[in-house]
Every structure is written in structure tokens, then in C-alpha cells.
Short mmCIF file of C-alpha atoms and ligand atoms in Angstrom, two decimals:
data_model
loop_
_atom_site.label_atom_id
_atom_site.label_comp_id
_atom_site.label_asym_id
_atom_site.label_seq_id
_atom_site.Cartn_x
_atom_site.Cartn_y
_atom_site.Cartn_z
CA MET I 14 132.41 115.60 117.43
CA SER I 15 130.82 114.40 114.23
CA VAL I 16 129.38 110.86 114.40
CA ALA I 17 128.23 110.32 110.82
CA THR I 18 129.55 111.21 107.42
CA ASN I 19 127.54 113.98 105.80
CA ARG I 20 125.93 112.38 102.75
CA VAL I 21 123.84 115.40 101.76
CA GLY I 22 125.51 115.64 98.35
CA LEU I 23 123.89 112.33 97.38
CA LEU I 24 120.28 113.40 97.90
CA PRO I 25 118.11 112.60 94.86
CA ALA I 26 116.51 115.51 92.96
CA ALA I 27 113.19 113.68 92.69
CA VAL I 28 111.59 111.02 94.88
CA ARG I 29 108.87 108.54 94.01
CA VAL I 30 106.40 108.28 96.87
CA VAL I 31 104.52 104.97 96.93
CA GLU I 32 101.18 105.40 98.67
CA VAL I 33 100.33 102.32 100.72
CA GLY I 34 97.44 103.68 102.84
CA PRO I 35 94.58 101.89 101.06
CA ARG I 36 96.36 98.57 101.69
CA ASP I 37 98.79 98.79 104.61
CA GLY I 38 96.63 101.44 106.28
CA LEU I 39 93.18 99.96 105.92
CA GLN I 40 94.28 96.34 106.51
CA ASN I 41 94.76 97.25 110.14
CA GLU I 42 91.41 98.88 110.80
CA PRO I 43 89.21 97.06 113.32
CA GLY I 44 86.21 97.14 110.99
CA SER I 45 86.03 96.64 107.28
CA ILE I 46 85.82 99.76 105.15
CA PRO I 47 83.16 99.83 102.41
CA VAL I 48 84.43 99.37 98.86
CA ALA I 49 83.00 102.78 97.87
CA THR I 50 85.09 104.52 100.56
CA ARG I 51 88.25 102.67 99.47
CA VAL I 52 87.59 103.65 95.86
CA ALA I 53 86.97 107.29 96.76
CA LEU I 54 90.22 107.36 98.76
CA ILE I 55 92.28 105.82 95.95
CA ASP I 56 90.78 108.20 93.39
CA ARG I 57 91.68 111.18 95.58
CA LEU I 58 95.24 109.92 96.11
CA ALA I 59 95.79 109.32 92.39
CA SER I 60 94.42 112.72 91.50
CA ALA I 61 96.78 114.28 94.05
CA GLY I 62 99.57 113.09 91.74
CA LEU I 63 100.78 109.88 93.41
CA SER I 64 102.06 107.61 90.66
CA MET I 65 101.71 104.41 92.71
CA VAL I 66 98.79 103.70 94.99
CA GLU I 67 98.81 100.23 96.53
CA SER I 68 95.12 99.44 96.40
CA GLY I 69 94.47 96.12 98.12
CA ALA I 70 95.53 92.52 98.58
CA PHE I 71 94.43 89.17 97.21
CA VAL I 72 95.22 87.55 100.55
CA SER I 73 93.06 85.19 102.55
CA PRO I 74 89.96 87.02 103.87
CA LYS I 75 90.06 84.59 106.78
CA TRP I 76 93.34 86.20 107.92
CA VAL I 77 92.93 89.76 106.69
CA PRO I 78 89.19 90.38 106.18
CA GLN I 79 89.73 94.10 105.60
CA MET I 80 91.17 93.40 102.15
CA ALA I 81 88.13 91.43 100.95
CA GLY I 82 86.57 93.20 97.96
CA THR I 83 89.91 94.07 96.36
CA ALA I 84 88.67 93.02 92.90
CA GLU I 85 85.63 95.28 93.29
CA VAL I 86 87.90 98.15 94.35
CA LEU I 87 90.18 97.64 91.35
CA SER I 88 87.20 97.49 88.98
CA ALA I 89 85.74 100.76 90.26
CA ILE I 90 88.75 103.09 90.57
CA ALA I 91 89.34 105.73 87.91
CA ARG I 92 92.35 104.78 85.79
CA ARG I 93 94.88 107.50 85.10
CA PRO I 94 97.73 107.26 82.63
CA GLY I 95 101.02 106.96 84.50
CA THR I 96 99.47 105.73 87.76
CA ARG I 97 99.77 102.12 88.87
CA PHE I 98 97.60 100.41 91.47
CA PRO I 99 99.53 97.35 92.73
CA VAL I 100 98.04 94.72 95.03
CA LEU I 101 99.66 92.15 97.34
CA VAL I 102 99.59 88.54 96.17
CA PRO I 103 100.72 85.91 98.73
CA ASN I 104 100.41 82.70 96.71
CA MET I 105 99.09 81.09 93.52
CA LYS I 106 95.53 81.27 94.81
CA GLY I 107 95.90 85.04 95.05
CA LEU I 108 97.43 85.09 91.59
CA GLU I 109 94.47 83.16 90.18
CA THR I 110 92.12 85.70 91.76
CA ALA I 111 94.19 88.47 90.17
CA LEU I 112 93.96 86.80 86.76
CA ALA I 113 90.21 86.25 87.15
CA TYR I 114 89.78 89.93 88.04
CA GLN I 115 91.77 90.97 84.97
CA GLN I 116 89.77 88.71 82.69
CA ALA I 117 86.38 89.74 84.09
CA SER I 118 87.12 93.47 84.10
CA GLY I 119 89.19 93.69 80.93
CA ILE I 120 91.52 96.04 82.88
CA ALA I 121 95.22 95.11 82.98
CA LEU I 122 96.45 94.61 86.53
CA GLU I 123 99.95 95.92 85.64
CA GLU I 124 101.64 95.31 88.99
CA ILE I 125 101.58 93.08 92.04
CA ALA I 126 103.67 92.93 95.21
CA VAL I 127 105.06 89.87 96.97
CA PHE I 128 106.22 89.91 100.57
CA SER I 129 108.85 88.01 102.48
CA ALA I 130 110.55 88.65 105.81
CA ALA I 131 113.98 88.75 107.36
CA SER I 132 112.95 86.56 110.30
CA GLU I 133 111.51 83.04 110.31
CA ALA I 134 109.09 83.82 113.14
CA PHE I 135 107.54 86.74 111.28
CA SER I 136 107.30 84.75 108.06
CA LEU I 137 105.47 81.98 109.92
CA LYS I 138 103.03 84.38 111.61
CA ASN I 139 102.35 86.44 108.50
CA THR I 140 102.23 83.78 105.81
CA HIS I 141 102.26 80.44 107.70
CA CYS I 142 105.43 79.28 106.00
CA THR I 143 109.19 79.57 106.34
CA ILE I 144 111.15 82.15 104.38
CA ASP I 145 112.33 79.46 101.94
CA GLU I 146 108.80 78.11 101.46
CA GLY I 147 107.47 81.62 100.91
CA LEU I 148 110.16 82.43 98.37
CA ALA I 149 109.38 79.16 96.55
CA ARG I 150 105.71 80.27 96.35
CA PHE I 151 106.79 83.69 95.14
CA ALA I 152 109.01 82.16 92.46
CA GLU I 153 105.89 80.63 90.94
CA VAL I 154 103.78 83.75 91.48
CA THR I 155 106.44 86.01 89.98
CA ARG I 156 106.95 83.76 86.95
CA ALA I 157 103.23 83.80 86.22
CA ALA I 158 102.96 87.57 86.80
CA LEU I 159 105.93 88.37 84.56
CA ALA I 160 104.41 86.15 81.86
CA GLN I 161 101.35 88.45 81.98
CA GLY I 162 103.62 91.46 81.49
CA TRP I 163 102.99 92.65 85.06
CA ARG I 164 105.68 94.23 87.19
CA VAL I 165 106.46 92.63 90.54
CA ARG I 166 107.56 94.59 93.58
CA GLY I 167 109.03 92.84 96.64
CA TYR I 168 108.93 93.58 100.35
CA VAL I 169 111.25 92.41 103.11
CA SER I 170 109.49 92.78 106.46
CA VAL I 171 111.09 93.21 109.90
CA ALA I 172 114.36 94.46 108.38
CA PHE I 173 115.23 96.46 111.52
CA GLY I 174 113.87 94.13 114.18
CA CYS I 175 111.27 91.45 114.65
CA PRO I 176 108.43 91.54 117.20
CA TYR I 177 109.01 87.80 117.87
CA GLU I 178 112.77 87.31 117.42
CA GLY I 179 114.18 90.73 118.33
CA GLU I 180 117.34 91.70 116.49
CA VAL I 181 117.62 90.86 112.81
CA ALA I 182 121.00 90.49 111.12
CA ALA I 183 121.57 92.88 108.22
CA ALA I 184 123.03 89.97 106.22
CA ARG I 185 119.62 88.29 106.44
CA VAL I 186 117.93 91.35 104.96
CA LEU I 187 120.47 91.46 102.15
CA ASP I 188 120.00 87.77 101.43
CA VAL I 189 116.19 87.99 101.16
CA THR I 190 116.44 91.21 99.12
CA ARG I 191 118.77 89.55 96.65
CA ARG I 192 116.59 86.49 96.37
CA LEU I 193 113.51 88.62 95.63
CA LEU I 194 115.45 90.53 92.97
CA ASP I 195 116.66 87.25 91.50
CA LEU I 196 113.04 86.08 91.22
CA GLY I 197 112.37 89.10 89.00
CA CYS I 198 111.18 91.83 91.37
CA TYR I 199 112.08 95.17 89.82
CA GLU I 200 112.46 96.73 93.28
CA VAL I 201 112.50 95.62 96.90
CA SER I 202 111.08 97.75 99.65
CA ILE I 203 112.90 97.39 102.95
CA GLY I 204 110.25 97.21 105.67
CA ASP I 205 110.62 98.57 109.16
CA THR I 206 107.46 96.76 110.18
CA THR I 207 107.65 97.64 113.87
CA GLY I 208 109.07 101.14 113.38
CA ILE I 209 112.02 100.28 115.64
CA GLY I 210 114.70 101.60 113.25
CA THR I 211 116.52 104.88 113.77
CA ALA I 212 118.67 106.99 111.45
CA GLY I 213 121.67 105.08 112.85
CA SER I 214 120.33 101.63 111.98
CA VAL I 215 119.04 102.89 108.63
CA HIS I 216 122.53 104.14 107.76
CA ARG I 217 124.10 100.86 108.85
CA LEU I 218 121.67 98.69 106.87
CA PHE I 219 121.69 100.83 103.71
CA ASP I 220 125.49 101.09 103.83
CA LEU I 221 125.50 97.30 103.46
CA LEU I 222 122.65 97.07 100.93
CA ILE I 223 123.96 99.81 98.68
CA ALA I 224 127.34 98.13 98.46
CA GLN I 225 125.61 95.10 96.88
CA VAL I 226 122.38 96.32 95.25
CA PRO I 227 121.83 99.33 92.96
CA ALA I 228 119.98 102.15 94.77
CA ALA I 229 117.41 102.24 91.95
CA ARG I 230 116.24 98.75 92.95
CA LEU I 231 115.59 99.61 96.58
CA ALA I 232 112.88 101.46 98.47
CA GLY I 233 112.12 102.11 102.13
CA HIS I 234 108.95 101.30 104.06
CA PHE I 235 109.05 102.94 107.45
CA HIS I 236 106.34 102.47 110.04
CA ASP I 237 106.25 105.40 112.42
CA THR I 238 105.56 103.61 115.72
CA TRP I 239 108.56 105.20 117.46
CA GLY I 240 108.26 108.56 115.69
CA GLN I 241 111.31 107.91 113.50
CA GLY I 242 109.63 107.69 110.10
CA LEU I 243 110.78 111.03 108.67
CA ALA I 244 114.30 110.78 110.09
CA ASN I 245 114.57 107.26 108.69
CA THR I 246 113.29 108.38 105.29
CA LEU I 247 115.88 111.13 105.14
CA ALA I 248 118.65 108.79 106.26
CA MET I 249 117.73 106.40 103.44
CA LEU I 250 117.59 109.18 100.84
CA GLU I 251 121.15 110.05 101.79
CA HIS I 252 122.16 106.69 100.33
CA GLY I 253 120.68 107.68 96.97
CA VAL I 254 117.56 105.51 97.36
CA ALA I 255 114.78 107.59 95.83
CA THR I 256 111.61 105.59 96.51
CA VAL I 257 109.74 105.76 99.80
CA ASP I 258 106.49 104.13 100.89
CA ALA I 259 104.11 106.21 102.97
CA SER I 260 100.53 106.09 104.17
CA VAL I 261 98.11 108.99 103.89
CA ALA I 262 97.10 110.36 107.30
CA GLY I 263 99.59 107.89 108.80
CA LEU I 264 96.98 105.12 108.58
CA GLY I 265 97.66 101.58 109.54
CA GLY I 266 100.06 98.99 110.83
CA CYS I 267 100.43 95.28 110.31
CA PRO I 268 98.03 92.75 111.84
CA TYR I 269 101.06 90.52 112.59
CA SER I 270 103.17 93.21 114.25
CA PRO I 271 101.53 93.88 117.61
CA GLY I 272 101.45 97.56 118.52
CA ALA I 273 102.89 98.78 115.22
CA THR I 274 101.28 101.97 113.99
CA GLY I 275 100.97 103.22 110.44
CA ASN I 276 103.63 104.08 107.96
CA VAL I 277 105.17 107.52 108.04
CA ALA I 278 102.40 109.87 106.86
CA THR I 279 102.51 110.70 103.16
CA GLU I 280 101.69 114.34 103.87
CA ASP I 281 104.69 114.63 106.23
CA VAL I 282 107.04 113.02 103.70
CA VAL I 283 105.83 115.22 100.84
CA TRP I 284 106.05 118.37 102.97
CA MET I 285 109.62 117.52 103.99
CA LEU I 286 110.69 116.67 100.43
CA HIS I 287 109.16 119.79 98.90
CA GLY I 288 110.79 121.88 101.61
CA MET I 289 114.13 120.40 100.58
CA GLY I 290 113.50 121.24 96.92
CA ILE I 291 112.98 117.57 96.04
CA GLU I 292 110.27 116.90 93.46
CA THR I 293 107.52 114.34 94.05
CA GLY I 294 104.85 115.27 91.49
CA VAL I 295 102.35 115.35 94.36
CA ASP I 296 100.00 118.26 95.07
CA PHE I 297 100.32 118.72 98.84
CA ASP I 298 96.90 120.32 99.36
CA ARG I 299 95.04 117.67 97.39
CA LEU I 300 96.89 115.04 99.42
CA VAL I 301 95.80 116.76 102.65
CA ASP I 302 92.22 116.66 101.34
CA ALA I 303 92.52 112.92 100.66
CA GLY I 304 93.78 112.43 104.22
CA CYS I 305 90.84 114.48 105.59
CA PHE I 306 88.43 112.38 103.58
CA ILE I 307 89.62 109.06 105.02
CA SER I 308 90.11 110.43 108.55
CA GLU I 309 86.51 111.67 108.55
CA ALA I 310 85.30 108.34 107.16
CA LEU I 311 87.12 106.55 110.01
CA GLY I 312 85.89 109.09 112.57
CA ARG I 313 89.32 110.19 113.75
CA ARG I 314 91.87 112.96 113.52
CA THR I 315 94.58 112.63 110.87
CA GLY I 316 97.87 111.18 112.10
CA SER I 317 99.84 113.54 109.86
CA ARG I 318 101.42 116.49 111.66
CA ALA I 319 101.89 118.39 108.39
CA ALA I 320 98.22 117.88 107.49
CA ARG I 321 97.12 119.09 110.92
CA ALA I 322 99.27 122.19 110.52
CA ARG I 323 97.81 122.90 107.07
CA LEU I 324 94.27 122.41 108.35
CA ALA I 325 94.90 124.78 111.26
CA GLU I 326 96.37 127.30 108.82
CA ARG I 327 93.28 127.00 106.60
CA GLU I 328 91.03 127.54 109.62
CA ARG I 329 92.97 130.62 110.70
CA SER I 330 92.78 132.10 107.23
CA GLN I 331 89.00 131.59 107.17
CA ALA I 332 88.36 132.98 110.66
CA PRO I 333 86.81 136.48 110.71
CA SER I 334 89.50 139.04 111.62
P1 HMG N 39 97.09 79.47 104.92
O1 HMG N 39 95.91 79.42 105.84
O2 HMG N 39 98.36 78.87 105.41
O3 HMG N 39 96.78 78.92 103.49
O4 HMG N 39 97.35 80.98 104.55
P2 HMG N 39 96.17 77.60 103.00
O5 HMG N 39 96.75 77.43 101.65
O6 HMG N 39 96.31 76.52 104.02
O7 HMG N 39 94.61 77.94 102.86
C1 HMG N 39 93.76 78.10 103.97
C2 HMG N 39 92.46 78.77 103.52
O8 HMG N 39 92.75 80.09 103.00
C3 HMG N 39 91.79 78.00 102.38
O9 HMG N 39 90.41 78.25 102.48
C4 HMG N 39 92.31 78.70 101.15
O10 HMG N 39 91.45 78.59 100.05
C5 HMG N 39 92.35 80.15 101.63
P3 HMG N 39 89.43 77.20 103.21
O11 HMG N 39 89.66 75.93 102.46
O12 HMG N 39 89.88 77.15 104.66
O13 HMG N 39 88.09 77.83 103.04
N1 HMG N 39 93.33 80.95 100.90
C6 HMG N 39 93.03 82.09 100.25
N2 HMG N 39 91.88 82.77 100.09
C7 HMG N 39 91.94 83.89 99.34
N3 HMG N 39 93.06 84.36 98.79
C8 HMG N 39 94.23 83.72 98.93
C9 HMG N 39 94.23 82.52 99.69
N4 HMG N 39 95.20 81.65 100.02
C10 HMG N 39 94.64 80.69 100.76
N5 HMG N 39 95.34 84.22 98.37
C11 HMG N 39 98.26 82.84 103.39
C12 HMG N 39 98.47 81.42 103.85
C13 HMG N 39 99.56 83.44 102.96
C14 HMG N 39 97.29 82.85 102.24
C15 HMG N 39 97.63 83.62 104.55
O14 HMG N 39 98.47 83.50 105.66
C16 HMG N 39 97.43 85.06 104.23
O15 HMG N 39 96.62 85.45 103.41
N6 HMG N 39 98.18 85.92 104.90
C17 HMG N 39 98.01 87.33 104.67
C18 HMG N 39 99.07 88.02 105.29
C19 HMG N 39 98.88 89.50 105.11
O16 HMG N 39 98.11 89.99 104.29
N7 HMG N 39 99.63 90.26 105.94
C20 HMG N 39 99.61 91.66 105.88
C21 HMG N 39 100.30 92.15 104.65
S1 HMG N 39 102.08 92.08 104.75
C22 HMG N 39 102.51 93.53 105.57
O17 HMG N 39 101.66 94.25 106.04
C23 HMG N 39 103.95 93.92 105.64
C24 HMG N 39 104.31 95.02 104.63
O18 HMG N 39 103.49 96.16 104.80
C25 HMG N 39 105.78 95.42 104.79
C26 HMG N 39 106.14 95.76 106.23
O19 HMG N 39 105.55 96.67 106.83
O20 HMG N 39 107.03 95.09 106.72
C27 HMG N 39 104.12 94.53 103.18
MG1 MG N 40 103.85 97.74 106.24
#
């Protein structure tokens, strides 16, 4: 018996992969990563063909010390035409830091990201304010960013479940998504912060979202804690949403989502998409090399299954016969 409508006909021909490893990944590391390592990672990711590499956050270093040095990172990375390097901005203080960076470096920032949540408890833990208070802050931040000619991307966290409140109503996710779009976000990324979603809940939520919001203004942000990241990505693509966030080597998590692991690995997403004949503009082998670089710097094995398979293949092909 079939339990879901086959939506394969709707799959997009090309997908934009938003690399979030240097921000979402590294923000969750126990120690802080030197600026030079962050820069080298971002440069490798951009030269692998990723057109968006989230590169840091102008958040409070008291709360997320790993993102300190974001201005230095932005000043040192190699700029490439067609590649954007957005950063998270939580409030006007972060926006002022962003403006000061732009003025001091003479390099246009181009894009920032603001982040809300679909549960009050998560909003309070993550940003010390209610959803309404956060959106009021972001109204001001977005207005100032748009006045600079920057693009603003939005996130809705805990869209599939909250580590503090449990179940989250889909209507709540839709409401926050709409409000972020109304503020002027060009796109809202739907965050499965805890990785609790499955293809079933992704279909249910995107069925609702797509009925109200154009697919081109949505993206998915799937943490892979429960091993569902690829399945969830595919389920979302079946709704015609063609932007997915991913983290090289599967780095990361969220400091305010206990036990959450990294986003679905970029290498795994790109391997799946290329295998399906979907274009990404990403060079898989260069991406694997970027993942090896950061995994070695962190002293651990890559979390990407596709990268591990490629590395094993490379080893076999180099072994004397
Ligand atoms: P607060 O403590 O409530 O703010 O933090 P405050 O206004 O009371 O200020 C307290 C201190 O922080 C002051 O310094 C401020 O100057 C300073 P003091 O006087 O004590 O020395 N401060 C700042 N410093 C630098 N940059 C700033 C800034 N703002 C205040 N922008 C705040 C409120 C939102 C700032 C804080 O809670 C914060 O920075 N939170 C960061 C949250 C964060 O980065 N979370 C992880 C990213 S979101 C995520 O991972 C989810 C996502 O991936 C999607 C998903 O997976 O769901 C996007
Ligand atoms: Mg995240």
C-alpha cells in the first residue's frame, strides 16, 4: 500500500547548497578555532564551487566565543565573484559591528542572516528574548541591512520539535516564516535544529508552507542527529524547494540544542544530488578535500559517509597491486 504521493516529477533541476560549516559547524566546537584555519576552510569551500558560505556570526562572544574574530575572518578570505559569505547578526550591536567591519575593510558585506524560532523556550535560551521581541529586533536590523543594499536571510529554528517544549505546531513555523519574509528576508531556512524530523514530518510541514509561501523563498536546514538529514533533504526537494543548508564533514550542532549533531554533511548532499542528475555547481572532490582539511585540523574523522567512501576509494587506487 502506498503511503505518500510520489512527488518525483517536481524535483528541481538545480539545487543551491548553502554551506554553513564555518558558522554552524565551528560554533559548536569545544575550543576556538584559529582565524587562519577558518579562513583556509572558507577559501577551500568557495573554490569547491559553493556559492554561499556562511562564514561567522556577530553574536555575543560571551555566549558563543567560537565566533569571535568574525571580522578578521571576513577581512582575510579570498573574494570570488558570485560567492557570498553571510554572517549571523542577532541585534543592532551585531549590525554595528558588521558596519564597522565593512567600513574598516572597504569590503561590502553583501548578506547577513537573522534567526528566530518556532518555540518561545528556544528563543529565550538562544537569544534571551521572546519570539516577538526577537522579531522586533530583527525588524530594525533588517531595515538597516537593506538600507546598506545587503540581502537578509532568515532562519526559523526548532521547526520540527523543540528540545525544551517538545512538539511544535506547524502553524507556528508558518507564522514566524511569514513574519521574517514580511520584514524583508529574501528567503527563510526552515531549521530542524535537533534533527528530530523525518521524511513524514518534512512532507507534512512543507505541504503547509508551500501552500502559503513560494518555494523559491524557502530553504531547509537539517541537522543529522537522528540520521535523517539526506532523507529529509530529498523530501523537501520533492516540494520544489531548491535550497538546502549543509555542513562540510557534518560539522557542528547548536550550543542551545543539547545533543544535536551537525547539519547533514555537504559531501553527502552533493553526492546524492549529482547521482540524481541535479546540478549544484560544486566540485565533489574539492569539497571532500575541504572536509579533510578541517577534519584534520580538528583531529577527527570526517562525519561525511560519502567523503569516507571517496577517501577509501582513493586509498585503494593508490595501493600497490
Ligand atoms: P544578551 O546577553 O541578552 O544581550 O544577549 P544584552 O543586550 O543584555 O548584552 C549583554 C552583553 O553582551 C553586553 O556586554 C553586550 O554588549 C554584549 P557586557 O556589557 O556584558 O560586556 N552583546 C554583544 N556583544 C557582541 N556582539 C553582539 C552583542 N550583543 C550583546 N551582537 C544575544 C543577547 C542575542 C546577543 C545573545 O544571546 C547572543 O549573542 N546569542 C547568540 C546566539 C547564537 O549565536 N546561537 C547560535 C546560532 S543560531 C543557530 O545555531 C540555529 C541555526 O543554525 C538554525 C537551526 O539549526 O535551527 C541558525
Ligand atoms: Mg543549525
